[in-house]
Amino acid sequence: MTARYGQLSYTSFDASGSAGGWRVKQTGGDLDEAEEALLVAGVHTVLNPVKPLPAFPTAAQLQRIPHRLAYRRINRNTACYWHTVPAGSDHTGRPGNVFVHAMLDREAGKAQGSYRPIELWRSQRWLCPYGGAAVAGAELPAEPPGPGDTVTRRSVVNFAYDTSTWRLTTLFGLMDAVAAAIEGGPPVVLGAESDETAAQWIGLISFLMSPGTARSLNFSTFDRADQLEHAVRIGQHLTAIPRDDLPMAPAAAVTIDETDTLSLGEFGGQPHRTAAAQPIEVTAWSAMAQVAMLDPDSMRLVLNDIDMFAAGVNDCGLHPAWPMAMSIATRERFVDAADEARSVITQHSPSSPVIDPAIVQTISDVVRSSAGTGTAEALEAARRMPDGLTAQIADALYLSRAICDDRWLDRPGPIPLGRTGYHGRAVPAELLEAIPSALRAAGDRGPDRVLRVADILFRVGIDYDLSRVFQEHVLPALRDPRQARRLMLGLGGRISIDCRLAVASVMMAQGEPPDHFAAQLDDAVLDWLSDGVTAPSAEQLTEARRWDQNWTRAAVRAARTHRLGPETDRDRQAETWWRRINGLPSAKPDQTEDRTLERRPATRELIADLVGAADSPEMFELAARVVTENRDELGVACAVVRLYEPQDWVARGYVMTYQRAYTPGGTKRLRRSDRTAFTTTSRAGCLSWRSLVPFSARRVPGCAPGC
């Protein structure tokens, strides 16, 4: 099993049997060629202290030499560390040698139990040889470097509240500049008085974010101005350099001098301004910190909370501000930053699953507070949420309101949904608890309301037993021709295929004889049930199981084909399959084709309504649809008299256009009195619409009295 860490040392030394020079001195941890090349590529062979070391430094002077710790995240799982120190003269006596101890972390993406990279600064296991003999004898440690005791949670609190130097203002600006750099903004160059203070600044930033996020922060504790172009090129987010080098920093970088005054901005308003007047956009992260870091005790509390909340989720890719926002949201003492915390939680909560119930509850409370009290507000909040837990919570909240909101369910068109589907997934308790009451209320309002609520459940994939509510409220309406027509007219095309198939499945489960399935249904109802439903393929038919979707699709298409004729070859297959599995005789080869020719889009019941029902907006809408969508001459003839005044009707020539429909066989077949009345009133142009009802329609069985 490959170890988590690999190590490498690099310096200028005299190897046995060679001329010496810069090279890899030693490797450990089973580095392969690619890993070794990666570490070598990040080596810096120049390290120039601000104050040059004497030729023969004392032990105390060696303790003060700069230690450059550079860290870079390579990919999801890999990160590299380079620890560089001056090493005096090499084996040839040439001054300026350095010793690089590099380390490869193969599990940098490990979420739990990991440290922040800056904690390794000044670790006792970094090799720091000085002088030719010491370099030659330096050996990699058996255990790789781990966290030291120089940059710790305690040290950064003490650094932030050092009574001799006010640092919080600079910290707030540095936080926002680093957050922008992590998101792809300009790199940050910090002018520090020493590598010690630089390490503490980087430690402050790192401890104010989660350990996992800190492992995505690329930094260096000590570089010089001439190395900054390289730092920018490799994606180093935060680079510390001596203060005197700041004027030579690239213009593209945000430069902050730790000793200069930074002008604080306002969240949602003016930006911060550096001493060089560079703007830094204010984020909720620094706005929350200004409330949470009023004193050392508050800061210690927040730092503890940050690690606790990070440990409760998958600490990979967390926004820098999220753990602090969770701390703010759960502590009354930080109420002044509650708005900023809510904005971070709603926009930056983890996209991966969250198991910790306390964290889920906190996020749920925040999402609920942002969703107002109405259904429209909940939908708008759900649309604002990024993918992940907050969107799932907001979607469930919206749906629990939508299925109980009469006005919302009455809106035209399909009811909008969120992004969350529940196909094969657990349904949130809040939504699950809302369904029974929503269905009871829908049943009181009528079958159309039941179907709209049921349609929402089907579209989001909620597996809920609706058979009883369909039996009580929907099937009786579909079996009554007049109720069914009103129901379908009101629903239009708003009910999904899955919902209609479920209705058909419940209908079939009531035990109707196979050869009379849907016999009680109007043609229009059968059309509605099967609209958009495609018959299964032959292969799917062989694998269909009773009551599964393929079985139901086939049964619905078979019933439609039996009654109204096939539309595709698969429809014929479905009817044949239905007859075979139910032991019914085969249909005659031309039977379905004959039924197709006999079919009329305007049914007898539809004509009866057009002729006999009272005027209403629904009747005018029905008449308009028949005229625009129907090719049946008799149906159109009955519909046009609903839409036009008698004079307009005659002026448009509809008497002649639809004469055959009004007088089947021509006027010669009318009784003489009828023929005289028809001709006279047509010429007079003063007919009432009832006097123009087609004579053939008057003889349709089932027409309303007075037709």
Coordinates of C-alpha atoms in Angstrom, one line a residue, residues 189-427:
V189 CA 0.7 40.1 -2.2
L190 CA 1.2 40.8 1.5
G191 CA 4.0 43.0 2.5
A192 CA 5.2 41.6 5.8
E193 CA 7.9 42.6 8.2
S194 CA 9.2 39.0 8.6
D195 CA 8.4 35.5 7.6
E196 CA 7.2 35.0 11.2
T197 CA 4.4 37.6 10.9
A198 CA 3.7 36.4 7.3
A199 CA 3.0 32.9 8.7
Q200 CA 0.7 34.2 11.4
W201 CA -1.3 36.3 8.8
I202 CA -1.7 33.2 6.6
G203 CA -2.6 31.3 9.8
L204 CA -5.3 33.8 10.6
I205 CA -6.9 33.5 7.2
S206 CA -6.6 29.7 7.3
F207 CA -8.2 29.2 10.7
L208 CA -11.1 31.5 9.7
M209 CA -12.0 28.9 7.0
S210 CA -12.5 25.2 7.3
P211 CA -9.4 22.9 7.2
G212 CA -10.6 21.5 3.8
T213 CA -10.9 25.0 2.3
A214 CA -7.5 26.0 3.8
R215 CA -6.0 23.1 1.8
S216 CA -7.1 24.9 -1.4
L217 CA -5.3 28.1 -0.4
N218 CA -2.0 28.3 -2.3
F219 CA 0.6 30.4 -0.4
S220 CA 4.2 31.2 0.2
T221 CA 5.5 32.7 3.4
F222 CA 8.6 34.3 1.8
D223 CA 9.3 35.4 -1.7
R224 CA 11.0 38.4 -3.3
A225 CA 9.6 40.8 -5.9
D226 CA 11.5 39.2 -8.8
Q227 CA 9.7 35.8 -8.0
L228 CA 6.2 37.2 -8.1
E229 CA 5.6 36.8 -11.8
H230 CA 6.2 33.1 -11.4
A231 CA 3.9 33.0 -8.3
V232 CA 1.1 34.6 -10.3
R233 CA 1.7 32.2 -13.2
I234 CA 1.3 29.1 -11.1
G235 CA -1.8 30.3 -9.3
Q236 CA -0.4 31.3 -5.9
H237 CA -3.3 33.0 -4.1
L238 CA -1.4 34.7 -1.3
T239 CA 2.3 35.5 -1.4
A240 CA 4.2 37.2 1.4
I241 CA 7.2 39.4 0.5
P242 CA 9.3 41.9 2.4
R243 CA 7.5 45.3 2.8
D244 CA 10.3 47.0 0.9
D245 CA 9.6 44.9 -2.2
L246 CA 5.9 46.0 -2.5
P247 CA 6.5 48.8 -5.0
M248 CA 7.9 46.2 -7.4
A249 CA 4.9 43.9 -7.2
P250 CA 2.9 43.3 -10.5
A251 CA 0.1 45.7 -11.1
A252 CA -2.3 42.8 -11.5
A253 CA -1.9 41.8 -7.9
V254 CA -3.7 43.3 -4.9
T255 CA -1.0 44.5 -2.5
I256 CA -1.5 45.0 1.2
D257 CA 1.1 46.3 3.6
E258 CA 0.6 44.9 7.0
T259 CA 1.7 48.2 8.6
D260 CA -0.4 50.5 6.5
T261 CA -3.9 51.6 7.3
L262 CA -6.6 49.9 5.2
S263 CA -9.9 51.8 4.7
L264 CA -12.8 49.5 5.5
G265 CA -15.8 49.4 3.1
E266 CA -19.4 48.2 3.7
F267 CA -21.0 44.9 2.7
G268 CA -23.3 45.8 -0.3
G269 CA -21.8 49.3 -0.5
Q270 CA -18.4 50.9 -0.9
P271 CA -15.3 48.6 -1.2
H272 CA -12.4 48.4 1.0
R273 CA -9.4 50.5 -0.1
T274 CA -5.8 49.6 0.3
A275 CA -3.1 52.2 1.1
A276 CA -2.5 52.2 -2.7
A277 CA -6.2 52.9 -3.2
Q278 CA -6.8 49.5 -4.7
P279 CA -10.5 48.4 -4.2
I280 CA -11.4 45.1 -2.5
E281 CA -15.0 44.1 -2.7
V282 CA -16.5 43.6 0.7
T283 CA -18.0 40.1 1.4
A284 CA -20.2 38.7 4.0
W285 CA -17.2 36.8 5.4
S286 CA -15.5 40.0 6.6
A287 CA -18.8 41.6 7.6
M288 CA -19.5 38.6 9.9
A289 CA -16.0 38.7 11.2
Q290 CA -16.4 42.3 12.3
V291 CA -19.2 41.2 14.6
A292 CA -17.7 37.9 15.7
M293 CA -14.2 39.1 16.5
L294 CA -15.0 41.9 18.9
D295 CA -12.9 40.2 21.6
P296 CA -10.6 37.2 22.0
D297 CA -13.2 35.1 23.7
S298 CA -15.7 35.6 20.8
M299 CA -13.0 34.7 18.3
R300 CA -12.0 31.5 20.1
L301 CA -15.7 30.5 20.2
V302 CA -16.0 31.1 16.4
L303 CA -12.8 29.2 15.6
N304 CA -14.1 26.2 17.6
D305 CA -17.4 26.4 15.8
I306 CA -15.8 26.6 12.4
D307 CA -14.0 23.3 13.0
M308 CA -17.1 21.7 14.5
F309 CA -19.4 22.6 11.5
A310 CA -16.7 21.7 9.0
A311 CA -16.4 18.2 10.6
G312 CA -20.2 17.7 10.3
V313 CA -20.2 17.9 6.5
N314 CA -18.0 16.8 3.6
D315 CA -15.3 19.4 4.0
C316 CA -14.4 19.6 0.4
G317 CA -15.0 22.8 -1.6
L318 CA -16.7 24.6 1.2
H319 CA -17.0 28.4 0.7
P320 CA -14.6 30.2 3.1
A321 CA -17.4 32.0 4.9
W322 CA -19.8 29.0 5.4
P323 CA -18.6 27.6 8.7
M324 CA -18.4 31.1 10.2
A325 CA -22.0 31.8 8.9
M326 CA -23.2 28.6 10.7
S327 CA -21.7 29.8 13.9
I328 CA -23.2 33.2 13.6
A329 CA -26.7 31.8 12.8
T330 CA -26.7 29.5 15.9
R331 CA -25.4 32.0 18.5
E332 CA -27.6 34.8 19.9
R333 CA -24.5 36.9 20.7
F334 CA -23.8 37.4 17.0
V335 CA -27.3 38.5 16.0
D336 CA -26.0 41.7 14.4
A337 CA -24.5 39.6 11.6
A338 CA -27.5 37.3 11.2
D339 CA -28.5 38.8 7.8
E340 CA -25.0 38.2 6.4
A341 CA -25.0 34.7 7.8
R342 CA -28.3 33.8 6.2
S343 CA -27.1 35.1 2.8
V344 CA -24.0 32.9 3.0
I345 CA -26.0 29.8 4.2
T346 CA -28.6 30.1 1.4
Q347 CA -26.0 30.6 -1.3
H348 CA -23.1 28.5 -0.2
S349 CA -24.2 25.5 1.8
P350 CA -22.7 22.2 0.8
S351 CA -23.9 20.6 -2.4
S352 CA -23.1 17.1 -1.1
P353 CA -25.4 15.3 1.3
V354 CA -25.5 16.5 4.9
I355 CA -26.2 13.9 7.6
D356 CA -25.7 15.9 10.8
P357 CA -29.3 16.7 12.0
A358 CA -28.4 19.9 13.8
I359 CA -26.7 21.3 10.7
V360 CA -29.7 20.3 8.5
Q361 CA -32.1 21.9 11.0
T362 CA -30.1 25.2 11.0
I363 CA -30.0 25.3 7.2
S364 CA -33.7 24.5 7.1
D365 CA -34.6 27.3 9.5
V366 CA -32.5 29.8 7.4
V367 CA -34.1 28.7 4.1
R368 CA -37.6 28.9 5.6
S369 CA -36.9 32.4 6.9
S370 CA -35.9 33.5 3.4
A371 CA -39.0 32.0 1.8
G372 CA -41.6 34.4 3.2
T373 CA -45.0 33.1 3.9
G374 CA -46.6 32.6 0.5
T375 CA -46.3 30.1 -2.3
A376 CA -44.9 32.5 -4.8
E377 CA -42.3 33.7 -2.3
A378 CA -41.3 30.1 -1.7
L379 CA -41.0 29.4 -5.4
E380 CA -38.8 32.5 -5.9
A381 CA -36.6 31.4 -3.0
A382 CA -36.2 27.9 -4.4
R383 CA -35.2 29.3 -7.7
R384 CA -32.5 31.5 -6.1
M385 CA -30.9 28.6 -4.2
P386 CA -27.9 26.9 -5.7
D387 CA -27.9 23.1 -6.2
G388 CA -27.6 21.1 -3.1
L389 CA -29.3 21.0 0.3
T390 CA -30.7 24.5 0.4
A391 CA -32.4 23.9 -3.0
Q392 CA -33.8 20.6 -1.7
I393 CA -35.2 22.2 1.4
A394 CA -36.6 25.2 -0.5
D395 CA -38.2 22.9 -3.1
A396 CA -39.9 20.8 -0.4
L397 CA -41.2 23.9 1.3
Y398 CA -42.6 25.3 -1.9
L399 CA -44.3 22.1 -2.9
S400 CA -45.8 21.7 0.6
R401 CA -47.4 25.2 0.1
A402 CA -48.3 24.7 -3.5
I403 CA -50.4 21.6 -3.1
C404 CA -52.5 23.3 -0.4
D405 CA -52.9 26.7 -2.1
D406 CA -56.2 27.0 -3.9
R407 CA -55.3 30.1 -5.8
W408 CA -52.0 28.6 -6.9
L409 CA -53.6 25.5 -8.1
D410 CA -56.1 27.5 -10.2
R411 CA -53.3 29.2 -12.2
P412 CA -53.3 28.4 -15.9
G413 CA -50.9 25.9 -17.3
P414 CA -48.9 23.2 -15.5
I415 CA -47.9 24.1 -11.9
P416 CA -44.2 25.0 -11.9
L417 CA -41.8 22.7 -10.0
G418 CA -38.4 23.0 -8.3
R419 CA -35.3 21.1 -9.3
T420 CA -35.6 18.3 -6.8
G421 CA -37.1 15.0 -7.8
Y422 CA -38.0 12.2 -5.4
H423 CA -37.8 9.2 -7.7
G424 CA -36.5 6.5 -5.5
R425 CA -35.6 9.1 -2.8
A426 CA -36.9 9.9 0.7
V427 CA -39.5 12.6 0.7

